[in-house]
Amino acid sequence: MVERSDSTALRRLVTDAGGEILLFGITPPRLSTDPGRIREITAATLTRLDSLEVDGLALYDIDDESDRNPAERPFPYLPTLDPAVYHAEYLGEWNRPAVVYRCVGKYSEAQLRTWLQTADAERVLTVFVGASSKDKQVRTRLSQAQALRRDVRPDLLLGGVAITERPDEHLRLIAKQQAGCEYFVSQVIYSCDAAKSMVSDYYYACREEHLEPKPVLFTLSVCGSVKTLAFLKWLGVHVPRWLENSLRHADDTLAESYAHCLATARDLIAFCRRLGLPFGFLVESVSIRKAEIEASVALAGELSGLLDRGRKSG
């Protein structure tokens, strides 16, 4: 594994746009999981990731999003460990940085303040996630959380969520950038055209505003079954109809999805390099099936070979 002395490498990549970033995303174990079993799951995860040349680990904060989508959730919502707690108590052997997500509406300002004050800014970055719908009852609004981070821990690097299919998303990115975001992580991408349109709009809007564009990390997630596909769509991921047809009728859905993710990555790498936009990828698996997790790890390994792994000096 990377030594502690390299714990600030991801921070430099984000702030200096000094290379192309690769993260691997995981969901903490379920809250009901026995501590011994959590340690077993964590050890297996770290073993899988040990040989990967990733710049950091993204730890998701799961929230009930039934308010956003009234349809039945393909996989039931089950509370998971707080990612900050999981990082602090179970990931001591992970010596690379971690991006700790915060669904800010779940927490009071006092809870967020306490976490911000105690987070190790050398080893931890964060992504603030707002409410899943405008009608959802929240304890802290996204704008309040952004202001709190600016007042309490301006040195803790803040990221924002990008939803590539959303109209005028580039304007939201600029507003988040002006509120302190140093990088963006997209929702899962299955429409490459939507991703390219968003980053193109963002890049040229930054140029008009005389702003330096921040790195955009594209999230890729393999899909190994029709049920996983249904879950991605429930989460709001836009899957073009032609691609949905291909996945539904493929002899091997996982292989078809993997090939699509890899083709998307190649397309986005070429596009962002040509545009001059700092970028990277976050590879995740939304399924707990072993085959899909292992395919995600393989995809991250393949992306590592495609990205510029050279680093500018800090």
One Martini backbone bead per residue (centre of mass of N, CA, C, O) as a GRO file, in nm:
protein
  314
    1MET     BB    1   0.102   0.033   0.010
    2VAL     BB    2   0.063   0.348   0.062
    3GLU     BB    3   0.212   0.571   0.235
    4ARG     BB    4   0.159   0.826   0.453
    5SER     BB    5   0.336   1.036   0.287
    6ASP     BB    6   0.092   1.006   0.047
    7SER     BB    7  -0.181   1.135   0.171
    8THR     BB    8  -0.163   1.418  -0.017
    9ALA     BB    9  -0.192   1.346  -0.322
   10LEU     BB   10  -0.492   1.404  -0.378
   11ARG     BB   11  -0.489   1.698  -0.299
   12ARG     BB   12  -0.294   1.783  -0.526
   13LEU     BB   13  -0.463   1.687  -0.765
   14VAL     BB   14  -0.698   1.880  -0.711
   15THR     BB   15  -0.549   2.167  -0.677
   16ASP     BB   16  -0.338   2.121  -0.943
   17ALA     BB   17  -0.421   1.937  -1.174
   18GLY     BB   18  -0.192   1.673  -1.142
   19GLY     BB   19  -0.381   1.477  -1.308
   20GLU     BB   20  -0.544   1.158  -1.300
   21ILE     BB   21  -0.820   1.036  -1.132
   22LEU     BB   22  -0.862   0.752  -0.889
   23LEU     BB   23  -1.149   0.591  -0.760
   24PHE     BB   24  -1.305   0.393  -0.496
   25GLY     BB   25  -1.635   0.273  -0.427
   26ILE     BB   26  -1.807   0.238  -0.106
   27THR     BB   27  -2.022   0.069   0.113
   28PRO     BB   28  -2.097   0.041   0.408
   29PRO     BB   29  -2.198  -0.152   0.626
   30ARG     BB   30  -2.439  -0.256   0.795
   31LEU     BB   31  -2.557  -0.162   1.099
   32SER     BB   32  -2.631  -0.476   1.186
   33THR     BB   33  -2.346  -0.559   1.181
   34ASP     BB   34  -2.109  -0.736   1.302
   35PRO     BB   35  -1.795  -0.647   1.391
   36GLY     BB   36  -1.654  -0.904   1.289
   37ARG     BB   37  -1.778  -0.890   1.004
   38ILE     BB   38  -1.670  -0.614   0.928
   39ARG     BB   39  -1.370  -0.700   0.935
   40GLU     BB   40  -1.396  -0.908   0.708
   41ILE     BB   41  -1.498  -0.721   0.484
   42THR     BB   42  -1.262  -0.522   0.496
   43ALA     BB   43  -1.032  -0.720   0.434
   44ALA     BB   44  -1.141  -0.803   0.155
   45THR     BB   45  -1.137  -0.522   0.031
   46LEU     BB   46  -0.832  -0.457   0.072
   47THR     BB   47  -0.729  -0.694  -0.093
   48ARG     BB   48  -0.853  -0.607  -0.363
   49LEU     BB   49  -0.709  -0.303  -0.351
   50ASP     BB   50  -0.395  -0.336  -0.311
   51SER     BB   51  -0.315  -0.347  -0.638
   52LEU     BB   52  -0.431  -0.072  -0.676
   53GLU     BB   53  -0.398   0.251  -0.848
   54VAL     BB   54  -0.532   0.441  -0.625
   55ASP     BB   55  -0.605   0.762  -0.468
   56GLY     BB   56  -0.883   0.653  -0.338
   57LEU     BB   57  -1.161   0.635  -0.107
   58ALA     BB   58  -1.509   0.600  -0.129
   59LEU     BB   59  -1.761   0.693   0.120
   60TYR     BB   60  -2.082   0.627   0.164
   61ASP     BB   61  -2.398   0.800   0.222
   62ILE     BB   62  -2.693   0.663   0.322
   63ASP     BB   63  -3.024   0.729   0.201
   64ASP     BB   64  -3.355   0.787   0.198
   65GLU     BB   65  -3.520   0.817  -0.143
   66SER     BB   66  -3.843   0.788  -0.157
   67ASP     BB   67  -3.919   1.091  -0.218
   68ARG     BB   68  -3.809   1.083  -0.521
   69ASN     BB   69  -3.927   0.771  -0.548
   70PRO     BB   70  -4.232   0.593  -0.547
   71ALA     BB   71  -4.112   0.353  -0.628
   72GLU     BB   72  -4.004   0.054  -0.587
   73ARG     BB   73  -3.736  -0.074  -0.438
   74PRO     BB   74  -3.531  -0.319  -0.551
   75PHE     BB   75  -3.369  -0.246  -0.294
   76PRO     BB   76  -3.362  -0.229   0.022
   77TYR     BB   77  -3.356  -0.010   0.281
   78LEU     BB   78  -3.043  -0.002   0.468
   79PRO     BB   79  -2.872   0.088   0.713
   80THR     BB   80  -2.553   0.235   0.756
   81LEU     BB   81  -2.265   0.316   0.826
   82ASP     BB   82  -2.093   0.565   0.910
   83PRO     BB   83  -1.830   0.666   0.722
   84ALA     BB   84  -1.664   0.800   0.949
   85VAL     BB   85  -1.670   0.559   1.141
   86TYR     BB   86  -1.557   0.347   0.950
   87HIS     BB   87  -1.288   0.488   0.905
   88ALA     BB   88  -1.197   0.512   1.209
   89GLU     BB   89  -1.259   0.190   1.305
   90TYR     BB   90  -1.173   0.003   1.016
   91LEU     BB   91  -0.942   0.187   0.825
   92GLY     BB   92  -0.637   0.188   0.936
   93GLU     BB   93  -0.494   0.030   0.682
   94TRP     BB   94  -0.572   0.277   0.516
   95ASN     BB   95  -0.319   0.498   0.364
   96ARG     BB   96  -0.513   0.638   0.200
   97PRO     BB   97  -0.737   0.831   0.101
   98ALA     BB   98  -1.064   0.974   0.192
   99VAL     BB   99  -1.404   1.002   0.076
  100VAL     BB  100  -1.648   1.161   0.269
  101TYR     BB  101  -1.970   1.136   0.284
  102ARG     BB  102  -2.251   1.389   0.316
  103CYS     BB  103  -2.580   1.382   0.419
  104VAL     BB  104  -2.671   1.673   0.550
  105GLY     BB  105  -2.982   1.629   0.631
  106LYS     BB  106  -2.917   1.414   0.872
  107TYR     BB  107  -2.774   1.661   1.012
  108SER     BB  108  -2.667   1.862   1.233
  109GLU     BB  109  -2.471   2.127   1.282
  110ALA     BB  110  -2.326   2.006   1.528
  111GLN     BB  111  -2.239   1.741   1.393
  112LEU     BB  112  -2.080   1.866   1.161
  113ARG     BB  113  -1.886   2.032   1.329
  114THR     BB  114  -1.751   1.801   1.479
  115TRP     BB  115  -1.642   1.659   1.228
  116LEU     BB  116  -1.482   1.894   1.105
  117GLN     BB  117  -1.290   1.933   1.355
  118THR     BB  118  -1.175   1.613   1.343
  119ALA     BB  119  -1.079   1.600   1.069
  120ASP     BB  120  -0.828   1.479   0.851
  121ALA     BB  121  -0.707   1.676   0.591
  122GLU     BB  122  -0.484   1.471   0.483
  123ARG     BB  123  -0.695   1.202   0.461
  124VAL     BB  124  -0.954   1.391   0.412
  125LEU     BB  125  -1.244   1.413   0.224
  126THR     BB  126  -1.542   1.569   0.077
  127VAL     BB  127  -1.904   1.517   0.017
  128PHE     BB  128  -2.183   1.706  -0.046
  129VAL     BB  129  -2.528   1.615   0.007
  130GLY     BB  130  -2.831   1.675  -0.078
  131ALA     BB  131  -3.140   1.662  -0.123
  132SER     BB  132  -3.359   1.442  -0.304
  133SER     BB  133  -3.574   1.675  -0.243
  134LYS     BB  134  -3.757   1.969  -0.194
  135ASP     BB  135  -3.959   1.816   0.029
  136LYS     BB  136  -3.751   1.742   0.221
  137GLN     BB  137  -3.665   1.684   0.539
  138VAL     BB  138  -3.420   1.885   0.711
  139ARG     BB  139  -3.146   1.979   0.923
  140THR     BB  140  -2.949   2.054   0.672
  141ARG     BB  141  -2.850   2.253   0.439
  142LEU     BB  142  -2.631   2.283   0.193
  143SER     BB  143  -2.560   2.586   0.236
  144GLN     BB  144  -2.497   2.552   0.538
  145ALA     BB  145  -2.269   2.344   0.511
  146GLN     BB  146  -2.083   2.517   0.339
  147ALA     BB  147  -2.052   2.748   0.544
  148LEU     BB  148  -1.941   2.577   0.775
  149ARG     BB  149  -1.686   2.479   0.637
  150ARG     BB  150  -1.571   2.764   0.583
  151ASP     BB  151  -1.552   2.838   0.894
  152VAL     BB  152  -1.417   2.569   1.025
  153ARG     BB  153  -1.283   2.398   0.740
  154PRO     BB  154  -1.121   2.520   0.474
  155ASP     BB  155  -0.900   2.273   0.444
  156LEU     BB  156  -1.135   2.094   0.366
  157LEU     BB  157  -1.206   1.920   0.100
  158LEU     BB  158  -1.465   2.001  -0.134
  159GLY     BB  159  -1.740   1.835  -0.277
  160GLY     BB  160  -1.959   1.771  -0.560
  161VAL     BB  161  -2.247   1.706  -0.727
  162ALA     BB  162  -2.314   1.549  -1.053
  163ILE     BB  163  -2.583   1.579  -1.298
  164THR     BB  164  -2.570   1.529  -1.629
  165GLU     BB  165  -2.892   1.544  -1.715
  166ARG     BB  166  -2.924   1.816  -1.598
  167PRO     BB  167  -3.030   2.113  -1.645
  168ASP     BB  168  -2.788   2.342  -1.601
  169GLU     BB  169  -2.547   2.209  -1.437
  170HIS     BB  170  -2.311   2.408  -1.480
  171LEU     BB  171  -2.436   2.627  -1.291
  172ARG     BB  172  -2.421   2.457  -1.035
  173LEU     BB  173  -2.117   2.419  -1.034
  174ILE     BB  174  -2.040   2.715  -1.008
  175ALA     BB  175  -2.191   2.763  -0.741
  176LYS     BB  176  -2.028   2.546  -0.584
  177GLN     BB  177  -1.753   2.668  -0.635
  178GLN     BB  178  -1.824   2.943  -0.491
  179ALA     BB  179  -1.886   2.759  -0.215
  180GLY     BB  180  -1.597   2.557  -0.226
  181CYS     BB  181  -1.561   2.367  -0.455
  182GLU     BB  182  -1.284   2.147  -0.589
  183TYR     BB  183  -1.489   1.917  -0.682
  184PHE     BB  184  -1.644   1.651  -0.885
  185VAL     BB  185  -1.916   1.404  -0.869
  186SER     BB  186  -2.082   1.187  -1.037
  187GLN     BB  187  -2.313   1.022  -1.136
  188VAL     BB  188  -2.396   0.762  -1.282
  189ILE     BB  189  -2.278   0.655  -1.609
  190TYR     BB  190  -2.472   0.583  -1.933
  191SER     BB  191  -2.437   0.880  -2.070
  192CYS     BB  192  -2.197   1.021  -2.252
  193ASP     BB  193  -2.327   1.270  -2.382
  194ALA     BB  194  -2.416   1.409  -2.120
  195ALA     BB  195  -2.132   1.440  -2.002
  196LYS     BB  196  -2.008   1.608  -2.232
  197SER     BB  197  -2.206   1.844  -2.221
  198MET     BB  198  -2.152   1.933  -1.932
  199VAL     BB  199  -1.839   1.984  -1.948
  200SER     BB  200  -1.854   2.183  -2.179
  201ASP     BB  201  -2.031   2.394  -2.043
  202TYR     BB  202  -1.843   2.434  -1.799
  203TYR     BB  203  -1.583   2.518  -1.938
  204TYR     BB  204  -1.703   2.773  -2.093
  205ALA     BB  205  -1.819   2.915  -1.847
  206CYS     BB  206  -1.551   2.954  -1.704
  207ARG     BB  207  -1.421   3.124  -1.924
  208GLU     BB  208  -1.629   3.358  -1.908
  209GLU     BB  209  -1.566   3.386  -1.575
  210HIS     BB  210  -1.263   3.342  -1.508
  211LEU     BB  211  -1.234   3.027  -1.442
  212GLU     BB  212  -1.118   2.744  -1.292
  213PRO     BB  213  -1.157   2.434  -1.354
  214LYS     BB  214  -1.268   2.159  -1.202
  215PRO     BB  215  -1.264   1.850  -1.122
  216VAL     BB  216  -1.410   1.564  -1.294
  217LEU     BB  217  -1.581   1.280  -1.176
  218PHE     BB  218  -1.657   0.970  -1.313
  219THR     BB  219  -1.913   0.739  -1.268
  220LEU     BB  220  -1.869   0.384  -1.256
  221SER     BB  221  -2.107   0.099  -1.312
  222VAL     BB  222  -2.167  -0.212  -1.303
  223CYS     BB  223  -2.399  -0.454  -1.469
  224GLY     BB  224  -2.529  -0.795  -1.387
  225SER     BB  225  -2.847  -0.720  -1.391
  226VAL     BB  226  -3.175  -0.638  -1.406
  227LYS     BB  227  -3.190  -0.541  -1.110
  228THR     BB  228  -2.956  -0.342  -1.121
  229LEU     BB  229  -3.079  -0.174  -1.347
  230ALA     BB  230  -3.331  -0.091  -1.186
  231PHE     BB  231  -3.172   0.057  -0.964
  232LEU     BB  232  -3.036   0.269  -1.133
  233LYS     BB  233  -3.304   0.393  -1.231
  234TRP     BB  234  -3.415   0.460  -0.947
  235LEU     BB  235  -3.166   0.663  -0.890
  236GLY     BB  236  -3.160   0.830  -1.191
  237VAL     BB  237  -3.035   0.678  -1.416
  238HIS     BB  238  -2.952   0.719  -1.748
  239VAL     BB  239  -3.070   0.478  -1.987
  240PRO     BB  240  -3.052   0.411  -2.284
  241ARG     BB  241  -3.250   0.219  -2.475
  242TRP     BB  242  -3.033   0.064  -2.634
  243LEU     BB  243  -2.881  -0.028  -2.377
  244GLU     BB  244  -3.105  -0.171  -2.231
  245ASN     BB  245  -3.146  -0.380  -2.450
  246SER     BB  246  -2.862  -0.501  -2.440
  247LEU     BB  247  -2.869  -0.588  -2.139
  248ARG     BB  248  -3.132  -0.764  -2.144
  249HIS     BB  249  -3.020  -0.951  -2.412
  250ALA     BB  250  -2.773  -1.054  -2.302
  251ASP     BB  251  -2.580  -1.325  -2.228
  252ASP     BB  252  -2.380  -1.103  -2.073
  253THR     BB  253  -2.437  -0.839  -1.881
  254LEU     BB  254  -2.162  -0.779  -1.749
  255ALA     BB  255  -1.990  -0.769  -2.008
  256GLU     BB  256  -2.154  -0.549  -2.149
  257SER     BB  257  -2.116  -0.332  -1.929
  258TYR     BB  258  -1.811  -0.326  -1.920
  259ALA     BB  259  -1.768  -0.239  -2.214
  260HIS     BB  260  -1.922   0.027  -2.184
  261CYS     BB  261  -1.754   0.157  -1.960
  262LEU     BB  262  -1.487   0.153  -2.119
  263ALA     BB  263  -1.584   0.321  -2.360
  264THR     BB  264  -1.662   0.569  -2.195
  265ALA     BB  265  -1.383   0.625  -2.080
  266ARG     BB  266  -1.234   0.670  -2.345
  267ASP     BB  267  -1.409   0.904  -2.442
  268LEU     BB  268  -1.364   1.095  -2.193
  269ILE     BB  269  -1.061   1.113  -2.204
  270ALA     BB  270  -1.036   1.238  -2.486
  271PHE     BB  271  -1.222   1.483  -2.438
  272CYS     BB  272  -1.080   1.616  -2.188
  273ARG     BB  273  -0.803   1.648  -2.314
  274ARG     BB  274  -0.895   1.826  -2.548
  275LEU     BB  275  -1.026   2.048  -2.361
  276GLY     BB  276  -0.869   2.078  -2.065
  277LEU     BB  277  -1.001   1.897  -1.838
  278PRO     BB  278  -1.013   1.804  -1.532
  279PHE     BB  279  -0.997   1.448  -1.433
  280GLY     BB  280  -1.189   1.140  -1.360
  281PHE     BB  281  -1.256   0.840  -1.156
  282LEU     BB  282  -1.534   0.641  -1.027
  283VAL     BB  283  -1.548   0.320  -0.897
  284GLU     BB  284  -1.836   0.100  -0.870
  285SER     BB  285  -2.073  -0.094  -0.664
  286VAL     BB  286  -2.428  -0.157  -0.615
  287SER     BB  287  -2.346  -0.444  -0.553
  288ILE     BB  288  -2.295  -0.762  -0.358
  289ARG     BB  289  -2.192  -0.915  -0.583
  290LYS     BB  290  -1.903  -1.066  -0.654
  291ALA     BB  291  -1.887  -1.029  -0.964
  292GLU     BB  292  -1.930  -0.717  -0.959
  293ILE     BB  293  -1.697  -0.641  -0.777
  294GLU     BB  294  -1.470  -0.769  -0.952
  295ALA     BB  295  -1.534  -0.598  -1.203
  296SER     BB  296  -1.473  -0.325  -1.073
  297VAL     BB  297  -1.177  -0.382  -1.011
  298ALA     BB  298  -1.095  -0.438  -1.304
  299LEU     BB  299  -1.174  -0.160  -1.413
  300ALA     BB  300  -0.982   0.005  -1.239
  301GLY     BB  301  -0.725  -0.129  -1.350
  302GLU     BB  302  -0.770  -0.041  -1.645
  303LEU     BB  303  -0.784   0.266  -1.595
  304SER     BB  304  -0.501   0.303  -1.478
  305GLY     BB  305  -0.370   0.245  -1.766
  306LEU     BB  306  -0.516   0.500  -1.914
  307LEU     BB  307  -0.406   0.690  -1.722
  308ASP     BB  308  -0.230   0.954  -1.593
  309ARG     BB  309   0.021   0.864  -1.346
  310GLY     BB  310   0.153   1.115  -1.351
  311ARG     BB  311   0.317   1.355  -1.132
  312LYS     BB  312   0.315   1.640  -0.998
  313SER     BB  313   0.474   1.836  -0.808
  314GLY     BB  314   0.402   1.981  -0.484
   0.00000   0.00000   0.00000
